[in-house]
XYZ file of C-alpha atoms in Angstrom:
355
model
C 60.426 156.956 106.323
C 60.726 157.197 102.376
C 57.717 155.133 101.089
C 58.421 152.554 98.196
C 57.967 154.283 94.344
C 55.597 152.436 92.177
C 54.184 153.906 88.591
C 50.520 154.055 89.658
C 51.860 156.426 92.348
C 53.409 158.388 90.095
C 50.556 158.708 87.516
C 48.086 159.314 90.537
C 50.253 162.547 91.736
C 49.770 163.675 88.185
C 45.654 162.788 87.855
C 44.274 164.851 91.058
C 44.547 168.569 90.529
C 45.815 168.954 93.942
C 49.085 167.770 93.337
C 49.800 169.556 89.797
C 50.762 173.128 89.235
C 51.765 174.827 86.514
C 55.463 175.634 86.396
C 56.224 176.343 82.715
C 54.330 177.871 79.912
C 55.903 178.870 76.148
C 54.085 179.725 73.114
C 54.711 177.589 70.210
C 53.813 177.467 66.710
C 49.846 177.031 66.296
C 50.383 174.024 63.574
C 51.820 171.791 65.814
C 51.146 169.252 68.464
C 52.728 169.618 71.986
C 52.441 165.253 71.761
C 54.802 165.366 68.758
C 57.644 167.627 70.989
C 57.526 164.848 73.276
C 57.693 161.888 71.270
C 60.796 163.712 69.628
C 62.335 164.519 73.038
C 61.702 160.960 74.060
C 63.810 159.502 71.370
C 66.869 162.096 71.973
C 68.720 160.776 74.885
C 70.833 163.801 75.061
C 74.238 163.146 76.976
C 73.065 160.297 78.789
C 72.405 161.968 81.650
C 68.482 162.356 81.148
C 65.965 160.363 79.743
C 62.018 161.285 78.930
C 59.912 157.647 78.776
C 56.784 158.623 76.923
C 53.987 157.050 78.983
C 50.749 157.625 77.553
C 48.951 160.387 75.202
C 45.362 161.541 74.383
C 46.181 163.264 70.871
C 42.557 164.791 70.768
C 43.323 167.053 74.181
C 47.090 167.018 72.907
C 48.102 165.436 76.763
C 51.025 163.753 77.258
C 52.043 161.914 80.172
C 55.830 160.985 80.592
C 58.735 160.515 83.014
C 61.761 162.314 83.121
C 64.754 160.517 84.441
C 68.255 161.926 85.327
C 71.295 161.534 87.192
C 73.224 163.667 89.677
C 75.975 164.054 91.884
C 77.375 166.657 94.117
C 80.003 167.342 91.471
C 77.778 167.545 88.750
C 76.299 170.807 90.079
C 72.504 169.724 90.922
C 71.181 171.378 93.473
C 68.570 168.394 94.556
C 69.938 165.844 97.082
C 73.681 166.674 96.563
C 75.979 164.174 97.440
C 79.146 162.694 96.780
C 77.520 159.459 95.847
C 75.391 159.227 92.290
C 71.884 159.188 92.583
C 69.522 159.010 89.572
C 65.987 160.661 89.901
C 62.455 160.487 88.081
C 59.612 162.664 88.298
C 56.287 162.555 86.474
C 54.646 164.972 84.128
C 52.198 166.311 82.134
C 52.633 168.244 78.901
C 49.606 169.660 77.349
C 48.514 172.432 75.110
C 46.670 175.355 76.191
C 44.838 177.768 73.560
C 43.813 181.269 73.610
C 43.303 183.936 71.142
C 44.577 182.033 68.143
C 48.108 181.140 70.058
C 49.246 177.904 71.327
C 51.126 177.485 74.556
C 53.080 174.347 76.160
C 52.316 174.177 79.577
C 54.021 171.601 81.849
C 52.523 170.261 85.055
C 54.722 168.465 87.528
C 53.795 165.626 90.329
C 54.442 166.013 93.821
C 56.562 162.897 94.034
C 60.357 162.343 92.973
C 61.745 159.066 93.387
C 65.190 158.436 94.290
C 68.268 155.391 94.198
C 71.526 155.067 94.605
C 73.582 153.939 91.061
C 77.158 153.874 89.554
C 77.902 157.254 87.556
C 76.789 155.538 84.297
C 73.196 155.087 85.873
C 73.823 151.113 86.343
C 72.819 149.166 89.576
C 75.841 149.251 92.668
C 77.077 145.867 93.389
C 77.735 145.152 96.946
C 79.970 142.372 98.569
C 77.196 141.045 101.039
C 73.383 141.362 101.697
C 73.815 143.869 104.267
C 76.252 145.735 102.145
C 74.790 145.175 98.904
C 72.191 148.904 97.995
C 69.104 148.254 96.928
C 68.392 149.114 93.193
C 64.968 150.189 94.351
C 63.087 153.223 93.973
C 62.204 155.451 97.316
C 60.231 158.877 96.780
C 59.505 161.715 98.780
C 57.239 164.961 97.987
C 58.734 167.702 95.812
C 58.009 170.323 98.831
C 60.837 172.520 97.907
C 59.601 173.246 93.841
C 62.174 176.200 93.751
C 64.870 173.095 93.790
C 63.559 171.689 90.997
C 63.548 174.677 88.775
C 66.737 173.726 86.831
C 65.103 169.962 86.003
C 61.633 171.857 85.051
C 64.034 174.206 82.925
C 65.778 171.059 81.348
C 62.630 169.317 80.439
C 60.721 172.483 79.043
C 64.150 173.305 76.854
C 64.142 169.506 75.344
C 60.192 169.887 74.570
C 60.674 173.619 73.004
C 63.454 172.843 71.415
C 61.434 170.059 69.498
C 58.596 172.279 68.835
C 61.019 174.801 67.298
C 62.383 172.187 64.640
C 61.730 172.325 61.164
C 59.171 169.512 60.542
C 61.882 167.193 59.430
C 63.567 167.390 63.095
C 60.588 165.536 64.525
C 59.374 163.281 61.657
C 61.675 160.627 61.943
C 60.425 160.110 65.625
C 56.891 160.364 64.852
C 57.183 157.899 62.050
C 58.763 155.116 64.092
C 56.088 156.030 66.614
C 53.392 155.134 64.593
C 55.017 152.323 63.168
C 54.021 150.442 66.426
C 50.358 149.246 65.921
C 49.600 150.096 69.427
C 51.137 153.864 69.270
C 48.885 154.235 66.340
C 45.807 153.520 68.792
C 46.758 156.536 70.818
C 46.177 158.735 67.766
C 42.566 159.649 66.794
C 41.654 159.665 63.436
C 40.617 163.326 62.945
C 44.234 164.127 64.451
C 46.160 161.509 62.455
C 44.430 162.865 59.392
C 45.641 166.097 60.433
C 49.409 164.602 61.132
C 49.363 162.917 57.672
C 48.385 165.949 55.393
C 50.598 167.857 57.120
C 53.521 165.397 56.856
C 53.500 163.650 54.005
C 56.005 161.614 54.961
C 53.707 159.587 57.254
C 52.961 157.755 54.117
C 56.175 155.621 54.745
C 53.802 153.687 57.389
C 51.686 151.508 55.737
C 49.616 151.019 58.648
C 48.578 155.094 58.270
C 47.621 154.913 54.659
C 45.244 151.702 55.624
C 43.476 153.570 58.537
C 42.863 156.322 56.709
C 41.669 154.580 53.846
C 39.135 152.379 56.343
C 38.152 155.532 59.064
C 37.898 158.741 56.771
C 35.680 159.810 53.989
C 36.037 158.570 50.585
C 36.086 161.973 49.085
C 38.758 163.018 51.942
C 41.303 160.111 51.079
C 41.163 160.555 47.188
C 42.419 164.220 48.173
C 44.921 162.895 50.210
C 46.087 160.578 47.608
C 46.750 163.147 45.304
C 48.648 165.585 48.058
C 51.234 162.582 48.632
C 51.325 161.353 44.848
C 55.643 161.423 44.664
C 56.061 161.988 48.420
C 59.178 161.071 50.179
C 58.957 157.493 51.540
C 61.381 155.711 53.834
C 60.924 153.040 56.193
C 62.976 150.012 57.346
C 61.027 146.847 56.812
C 61.646 143.016 56.870
C 62.574 141.632 53.059
C 60.035 138.936 51.999
C 61.821 138.370 48.280
C 63.210 139.878 45.030
C 61.524 139.526 41.934
C 61.954 140.864 38.323
C 59.996 143.946 38.015
C 56.893 143.961 36.203
C 57.668 148.264 35.618
C 59.873 148.840 31.997
C 62.377 151.451 33.763
C 63.220 148.976 36.888
C 64.963 146.265 36.823
C 63.903 144.593 40.381
C 60.984 144.321 42.677
C 61.942 143.777 46.486
C 59.049 143.104 48.492
C 58.080 143.334 52.198
C 55.340 142.348 54.028
C 53.764 144.508 56.862
C 51.088 143.661 59.452
C 48.448 146.171 59.843
C 45.650 145.422 62.423
C 41.779 146.178 61.387
C 41.101 147.489 64.600
C 43.037 150.688 65.175
C 40.887 153.147 67.312
C 40.747 152.983 71.566
C 37.284 152.830 72.344
C 36.426 153.032 76.775
C 33.418 151.560 76.009
C 34.956 148.400 75.101
C 34.793 146.089 78.396
C 38.376 144.373 77.827
C 40.020 147.557 76.951
C 38.656 149.629 79.324
C 39.397 147.200 82.483
C 43.330 147.418 81.343
C 43.162 150.999 81.381
C 41.649 150.616 85.270
C 45.151 151.921 86.538
C 43.760 154.330 89.145
C 41.659 152.320 91.271
C 42.246 148.659 92.355
C 45.201 147.406 94.668
C 46.779 145.530 91.813
C 50.691 146.560 90.791
C 49.950 148.558 87.757
C 51.752 148.381 84.303
C 52.979 151.381 82.293
C 49.752 152.985 80.357
C 51.362 152.327 76.856
C 52.641 148.861 77.995
C 48.542 148.365 78.848
C 47.417 150.075 75.630
C 49.963 147.793 73.792
C 48.541 144.572 75.444
C 45.139 145.366 75.042
C 44.962 146.229 71.195
C 46.909 142.838 71.144
C 44.227 140.909 72.473
C 41.464 142.773 70.631
C 43.452 141.976 67.364
C 44.579 138.651 68.125
C 44.102 136.939 64.543
C 43.114 140.051 62.853
C 46.379 141.293 61.034
C 46.042 142.121 57.515
C 49.524 141.976 55.599
C 50.240 144.809 53.245
C 52.837 144.136 50.455
C 54.884 147.054 49.872
C 56.556 146.761 46.448
C 59.841 148.607 46.373
C 60.841 148.875 42.464
C 64.505 149.713 42.021
C 67.486 149.322 39.618
C 70.135 148.533 42.712
C 71.498 144.753 42.388
C 72.179 144.646 45.968
C 68.857 143.640 46.504
C 69.637 139.926 44.552
C 71.804 138.996 47.437
C 69.936 140.034 50.375
C 68.026 137.190 52.506
C 64.551 136.874 53.428
C 63.926 138.639 56.462
C 66.937 140.865 56.046
C 66.073 144.378 57.529
C 66.422 147.015 54.500
C 65.673 150.535 54.461
C 63.411 151.453 51.650
C 63.541 155.047 50.441
C 62.113 156.032 47.389
C 58.775 157.907 46.044
C 55.116 156.743 47.182
C 53.464 156.055 44.106
C 49.803 154.304 44.743
C 48.251 151.610 46.437
C 46.402 148.771 45.598
C 42.866 147.196 46.867
C 40.757 144.429 45.392
C 36.968 145.759 44.289
C 35.152 147.173 46.584
C 36.916 145.702 49.395
C 38.618 148.822 51.960
C 41.391 146.605 52.665
C 44.990 147.832 51.196
C 46.453 145.115 49.523
C 49.961 146.630 48.534
C 52.123 149.737 47.973
C 53.761 150.563 45.135
C 56.984 152.661 45.965
C 59.636 153.879 43.253
C 63.183 154.473 43.765
């Protein structure tokens, strides 16, 4: 009989070495992180028949845990559980980076459980006429004992990630910016890795929280050098409008202002009792939430009431800003010019962006 599927069991399958085996390895650019590609792949829904759900990552060791979900039927030519009925499947993966002789290799590991459920062709729940006829929309799982049958799935996952690794930096940048705009996600990235990313991708200055964290946690000399490198860097992000004023810079008519909440505590520390308790997902009998969701909740708890808004001041000659209302979502596109702080206080007060 198939056992009920849970996220906890899915993750436990990955964490024990007996359950994982290397199925794929591919060399990639030594200047890139494997987790960048997984983040990019998770944003690419492809043809709608698959989805990568990012669960958790450790940027220091470049390990990323995620779930791959796909739809299949007999007609689709999939080799697993052939049926005239449509099925949806998901399986856990670990993507990591192994270095040898100056080269990096992407290594994918797969858990030993594969979950399945009957669905409509589009993956939605099947509606039945009576309780007896109704098909449960619950996951059931069984072992992936016949690994050869999973080869096409592993190849598909590997292709998604390696394609993202092979793209030019701009191909992954939008997904990375979107990911780091979430303060909960930002806690996944250790400060040194964030510094490397921010130097490599100057467009990360588009995320006020990134600049604020680097200003707070990196050395003064490092940050001074960083500011020189990102002067006039492309800036593009979407914010909610606060107000529009007359510009105090001669060559621009308007100054649109946007407040962005930035949390004072960024880095995740296992020593913190409350945070560590939220990450105890292998031990205990309680039903577990996905790691990323727990991490976000823990971060919110730790930073409750400690947000520090940063004002993005966008200088423009575009008259459309006059007619915008407060809280309208607006894409700001221009060049990073400078940040403003008060005296010796480390907190960034505002960021100037020129059209």
